[in-house]
Amino acid sequence: MKLKLPFALLLLCASFLFVGCGNGQSKSGAVQSVHADDVPMVIMDNLTSSAYKDYKIESIQKTEKEGKTIYTFTLKQDNNKVTLSFDAKGQAVE
């Protein structure tokens, strides 16, 4: 059965609205991918002054849970892959 273009567009738009609805705040425990430009500067400063400063950032995940925000970085250099997490104040967390 072929879907007509307007119906397919309607479904696509509805799915974006469903995923993107809300007041701009993440639900508790929600994880979202973020760009380095959206990470607090204190975290980026701590990362760039760490032993991993030459590693490439593969991904950044922002998690909000129990009122705390955690930024988790996946870094890679050659065959080495590292995951580092920081709180919103730039402190490393496990």
Short mmCIF file of N, CA and C in Angstrom, two decimals:
data_model
loop_
_atom_site.label_atom_id
_atom_site.label_comp_id
_atom_site.label_asym_id
_atom_site.label_seq_id
_atom_site.Cartn_x
_atom_site.Cartn_y
_atom_site.Cartn_z
N MET A 1 0.84 -1.18 0.00
CA MET A 1 0.00 0.00 0.00
C MET A 1 0.89 1.25 0.00
N LYS A 2 0.69 2.10 -0.95
CA LYS A 2 1.48 3.33 -1.03
C LYS A 2 0.85 4.41 -0.17
N LEU A 3 1.71 5.10 0.58
CA LEU A 3 1.24 6.25 1.35
C LEU A 3 1.38 7.48 0.49
N LYS A 4 0.40 8.32 0.53
CA LYS A 4 0.51 9.57 -0.21
C LYS A 4 1.42 10.51 0.56
N LEU A 5 2.13 11.36 -0.16
CA LEU A 5 3.12 12.24 0.42
C LEU A 5 2.56 13.10 1.57
N PRO A 6 1.41 13.76 1.43
CA PRO A 6 0.92 14.58 2.55
C PRO A 6 0.69 13.75 3.82
N PHE A 7 0.19 12.53 3.69
CA PHE A 7 -0.04 11.68 4.86
C PHE A 7 1.29 11.29 5.50
N ALA A 8 2.28 10.97 4.68
CA ALA A 8 3.60 10.61 5.20
C ALA A 8 4.23 11.81 5.92
N LEU A 9 4.08 13.00 5.36
CA LEU A 9 4.60 14.20 6.01
C LEU A 9 3.90 14.47 7.33
N LEU A 10 2.60 14.23 7.36
CA LEU A 10 1.84 14.40 8.59
C LEU A 10 2.36 13.46 9.67
N LEU A 11 2.60 12.21 9.31
CA LEU A 11 3.13 11.25 10.28
C LEU A 11 4.51 11.68 10.77
N LEU A 12 5.34 12.14 9.85
CA LEU A 12 6.68 12.57 10.22
C LEU A 12 6.62 13.77 11.17
N CYS A 13 5.80 14.74 10.85
CA CYS A 13 5.66 15.92 11.71
C CYS A 13 5.11 15.54 13.07
N ALA A 14 4.14 14.65 13.10
CA ALA A 14 3.55 14.21 14.36
C ALA A 14 4.59 13.52 15.24
N SER A 15 5.45 12.73 14.63
CA SER A 15 6.48 12.05 15.42
C SER A 15 7.46 13.05 16.02
N PHE A 16 7.82 14.10 15.27
CA PHE A 16 8.71 15.12 15.81
C PHE A 16 8.02 15.89 16.95
N LEU A 17 6.75 16.19 16.79
CA LEU A 17 6.03 16.88 17.85
C LEU A 17 5.94 16.04 19.10
N PHE A 18 5.70 14.76 18.94
CA PHE A 18 5.59 13.87 20.08
C PHE A 18 6.91 13.79 20.83
N VAL A 19 8.00 13.64 20.10
CA VAL A 19 9.32 13.53 20.72
C VAL A 19 9.74 14.86 21.31
N GLY A 20 9.43 15.95 20.64
CA GLY A 20 9.91 17.25 21.06
C GLY A 20 8.98 18.02 21.97
N CYS A 21 7.85 17.47 22.33
CA CYS A 21 6.91 18.22 23.16
C CYS A 21 7.43 18.31 24.59
N GLY A 22 6.93 19.28 25.31
CA GLY A 22 7.36 19.49 26.69
C GLY A 22 7.74 20.93 26.89
N ASN A 23 8.24 21.22 28.07
CA ASN A 23 8.58 22.60 28.40
C ASN A 23 10.06 22.90 28.28
N GLY A 24 10.80 22.05 27.59
CA GLY A 24 12.22 22.28 27.40
C GLY A 24 13.08 21.68 28.50
N GLN A 25 12.46 21.07 29.49
CA GLN A 25 13.22 20.45 30.55
C GLN A 25 13.23 18.95 30.34
N SER A 26 14.36 18.34 30.67
CA SER A 26 14.47 16.90 30.54
C SER A 26 13.78 16.22 31.70
N LYS A 27 13.21 15.07 31.44
CA LYS A 27 12.64 14.28 32.52
C LYS A 27 13.77 13.71 33.35
N SER A 28 13.45 13.38 34.60
CA SER A 28 14.45 12.80 35.48
C SER A 28 14.97 11.51 34.88
N GLY A 29 16.29 11.39 34.80
CA GLY A 29 16.90 10.21 34.23
C GLY A 29 17.01 10.25 32.72
N ALA A 30 16.54 11.32 32.11
CA ALA A 30 16.58 11.42 30.65
C ALA A 30 18.00 11.65 30.19
N VAL A 31 18.34 11.03 29.08
CA VAL A 31 19.67 11.17 28.49
C VAL A 31 19.50 11.82 27.12
N GLN A 32 20.32 12.82 26.85
CA GLN A 32 20.26 13.45 25.53
C GLN A 32 21.68 13.72 25.04
N SER A 33 21.85 13.63 23.74
CA SER A 33 23.13 13.96 23.13
C SER A 33 23.23 15.47 23.04
N VAL A 34 24.41 15.99 23.33
CA VAL A 34 24.62 17.43 23.25
C VAL A 34 25.90 17.71 22.48
N HIS A 35 26.01 18.92 21.97
CA HIS A 35 27.19 19.38 21.24
C HIS A 35 28.14 20.03 22.25
N ALA A 36 29.41 20.02 21.96
CA ALA A 36 30.42 20.61 22.85
C ALA A 36 30.12 22.08 23.16
N ASP A 37 29.49 22.78 22.23
CA ASP A 37 29.15 24.19 22.46
C ASP A 37 28.09 24.35 23.55
N ASP A 38 27.36 23.28 23.85
CA ASP A 38 26.30 23.33 24.84
C ASP A 38 26.75 22.84 26.22
N VAL A 39 28.02 22.51 26.35
CA VAL A 39 28.58 22.04 27.61
C VAL A 39 29.15 23.25 28.36
N PRO A 40 28.91 23.34 29.68
CA PRO A 40 29.47 24.48 30.43
C PRO A 40 30.98 24.60 30.24
N MET A 41 31.45 25.83 30.14
CA MET A 41 32.86 26.10 29.86
C MET A 41 33.78 25.49 30.91
N VAL A 42 33.38 25.47 32.17
CA VAL A 42 34.23 24.91 33.22
C VAL A 42 34.53 23.43 32.95
N ILE A 43 33.55 22.71 32.39
CA ILE A 43 33.76 21.30 32.06
C ILE A 43 34.74 21.17 30.89
N MET A 44 34.53 21.97 29.85
CA MET A 44 35.42 21.90 28.69
C MET A 44 36.84 22.30 29.08
N ASP A 45 36.98 23.30 29.98
CA ASP A 45 38.31 23.69 30.44
C ASP A 45 38.98 22.54 31.19
N ASN A 46 38.23 21.86 32.05
CA ASN A 46 38.79 20.73 32.79
C ASN A 46 39.18 19.60 31.85
N LEU A 47 38.38 19.37 30.84
CA LEU A 47 38.68 18.30 29.88
C LEU A 47 39.94 18.64 29.08
N THR A 48 40.04 19.88 28.61
CA THR A 48 41.18 20.25 27.77
C THR A 48 42.47 20.39 28.56
N SER A 49 42.38 20.46 29.88
CA SER A 49 43.60 20.52 30.69
C SER A 49 43.91 19.16 31.34
N SER A 50 43.16 18.14 30.95
CA SER A 50 43.37 16.81 31.52
C SER A 50 44.35 16.00 30.66
N ALA A 51 44.64 14.81 31.12
CA ALA A 51 45.53 13.91 30.38
C ALA A 51 44.90 13.48 29.05
N TYR A 52 43.61 13.74 28.87
CA TYR A 52 42.90 13.31 27.66
C TYR A 52 42.69 14.46 26.68
N LYS A 53 43.44 15.54 26.84
CA LYS A 53 43.25 16.73 26.00
C LYS A 53 43.46 16.47 24.52
N ASP A 54 44.27 15.46 24.16
CA ASP A 54 44.54 15.17 22.76
C ASP A 54 43.57 14.14 22.17
N TYR A 55 42.66 13.64 22.98
CA TYR A 55 41.68 12.67 22.50
C TYR A 55 40.58 13.39 21.73
N LYS A 56 39.99 12.68 20.78
CA LYS A 56 38.88 13.22 20.00
C LYS A 56 37.57 12.90 20.72
N ILE A 57 36.68 13.88 20.79
CA ILE A 57 35.38 13.66 21.40
C ILE A 57 34.49 12.93 20.39
N GLU A 58 34.08 11.72 20.74
CA GLU A 58 33.18 10.95 19.88
C GLU A 58 31.73 11.31 20.16
N SER A 59 31.40 11.48 21.45
CA SER A 59 30.02 11.83 21.80
C SER A 59 29.98 12.46 23.18
N ILE A 60 28.92 13.22 23.43
CA ILE A 60 28.67 13.81 24.73
C ILE A 60 27.21 13.54 25.07
N GLN A 61 26.98 12.97 26.23
CA GLN A 61 25.63 12.69 26.70
C GLN A 61 25.37 13.52 27.95
N LYS A 62 24.21 14.14 28.01
CA LYS A 62 23.79 14.91 29.18
C LYS A 62 22.68 14.13 29.87
N THR A 63 22.88 13.83 31.15
CA THR A 63 21.90 13.08 31.92
C THR A 63 21.45 13.93 33.10
N GLU A 64 20.15 14.01 33.28
CA GLU A 64 19.60 14.71 34.45
C GLU A 64 18.86 13.69 35.29
N LYS A 65 19.33 13.57 36.53
CA LYS A 65 18.75 12.58 37.42
C LYS A 65 18.79 13.11 38.85
N GLU A 66 17.66 13.06 39.51
CA GLU A 66 17.55 13.50 40.90
C GLU A 66 18.09 14.91 41.10
N GLY A 67 17.80 15.79 40.16
CA GLY A 67 18.22 17.17 40.26
C GLY A 67 19.67 17.45 39.94
N LYS A 68 20.40 16.44 39.50
CA LYS A 68 21.81 16.61 39.16
C LYS A 68 22.00 16.41 37.66
N THR A 69 22.90 17.21 37.09
CA THR A 69 23.23 17.09 35.67
C THR A 69 24.62 16.51 35.54
N ILE A 70 24.74 15.47 34.73
CA ILE A 70 26.02 14.82 34.48
C ILE A 70 26.29 14.84 32.98
N TYR A 71 27.50 15.23 32.61
CA TYR A 71 27.93 15.21 31.22
C TYR A 71 28.93 14.06 31.06
N THR A 72 28.62 13.14 30.17
CA THR A 72 29.49 11.98 29.94
C THR A 72 30.09 12.08 28.55
N PHE A 73 31.40 12.04 28.50
CA PHE A 73 32.15 12.15 27.25
C PHE A 73 32.68 10.78 26.87
N THR A 74 32.55 10.43 25.60
CA THR A 74 33.23 9.28 25.04
C THR A 74 34.35 9.84 24.18
N LEU A 75 35.58 9.49 24.54
CA LEU A 75 36.77 10.02 23.87
C LEU A 75 37.54 8.88 23.22
N LYS A 76 38.25 9.20 22.14
CA LYS A 76 39.02 8.17 21.45
C LYS A 76 40.31 8.76 20.92
N GLN A 77 41.38 7.96 21.05
CA GLN A 77 42.66 8.28 20.42
C GLN A 77 43.29 6.95 20.01
N ASP A 78 43.57 6.84 18.73
CA ASP A 78 44.08 5.59 18.16
C ASP A 78 43.12 4.45 18.54
N ASN A 79 43.61 3.43 19.23
CA ASN A 79 42.75 2.31 19.63
C ASN A 79 42.25 2.43 21.07
N ASN A 80 42.51 3.56 21.69
CA ASN A 80 42.10 3.78 23.08
C ASN A 80 40.78 4.54 23.13
N LYS A 81 39.83 3.99 23.88
CA LYS A 81 38.54 4.62 24.06
C LYS A 81 38.32 4.83 25.55
N VAL A 82 37.90 6.04 25.93
CA VAL A 82 37.74 6.40 27.33
C VAL A 82 36.39 7.07 27.52
N THR A 83 35.77 6.82 28.67
CA THR A 83 34.54 7.50 29.04
C THR A 83 34.80 8.29 30.32
N LEU A 84 34.52 9.59 30.29
CA LEU A 84 34.69 10.47 31.44
C LEU A 84 33.37 11.16 31.73
N SER A 85 33.07 11.37 33.01
CA SER A 85 31.85 12.06 33.41
C SER A 85 32.18 13.22 34.33
N PHE A 86 31.44 14.31 34.17
CA PHE A 86 31.60 15.51 34.98
C PHE A 86 30.24 15.99 35.45
N ASP A 87 30.20 16.58 36.66
CA ASP A 87 28.96 17.22 37.09
C ASP A 87 28.92 18.62 36.47
N ALA A 88 27.85 19.36 36.72
CA ALA A 88 27.66 20.66 36.09
C ALA A 88 28.69 21.69 36.56
N LYS A 89 29.36 21.41 37.68
CA LYS A 89 30.39 22.33 38.19
C LYS A 89 31.78 21.99 37.68
N GLY A 90 31.88 20.93 36.88
CA GLY A 90 33.15 20.56 36.28
C GLY A 90 33.95 19.53 37.06
N GLN A 91 33.36 19.01 38.13
CA GLN A 91 34.05 17.99 38.93
C GLN A 91 33.89 16.62 38.28
N ALA A 92 34.98 15.86 38.22
CA ALA A 92 34.92 14.50 37.67
C ALA A 92 34.08 13.63 38.61
N VAL A 93 33.23 12.79 38.03
CA VAL A 93 32.40 11.86 38.80
C VAL A 93 32.58 10.46 38.22
N GLU A 94 32.31 9.47 39.06
CA GLU A 94 32.42 8.08 38.60
C GLU A 94 31.09 7.54 38.19
#
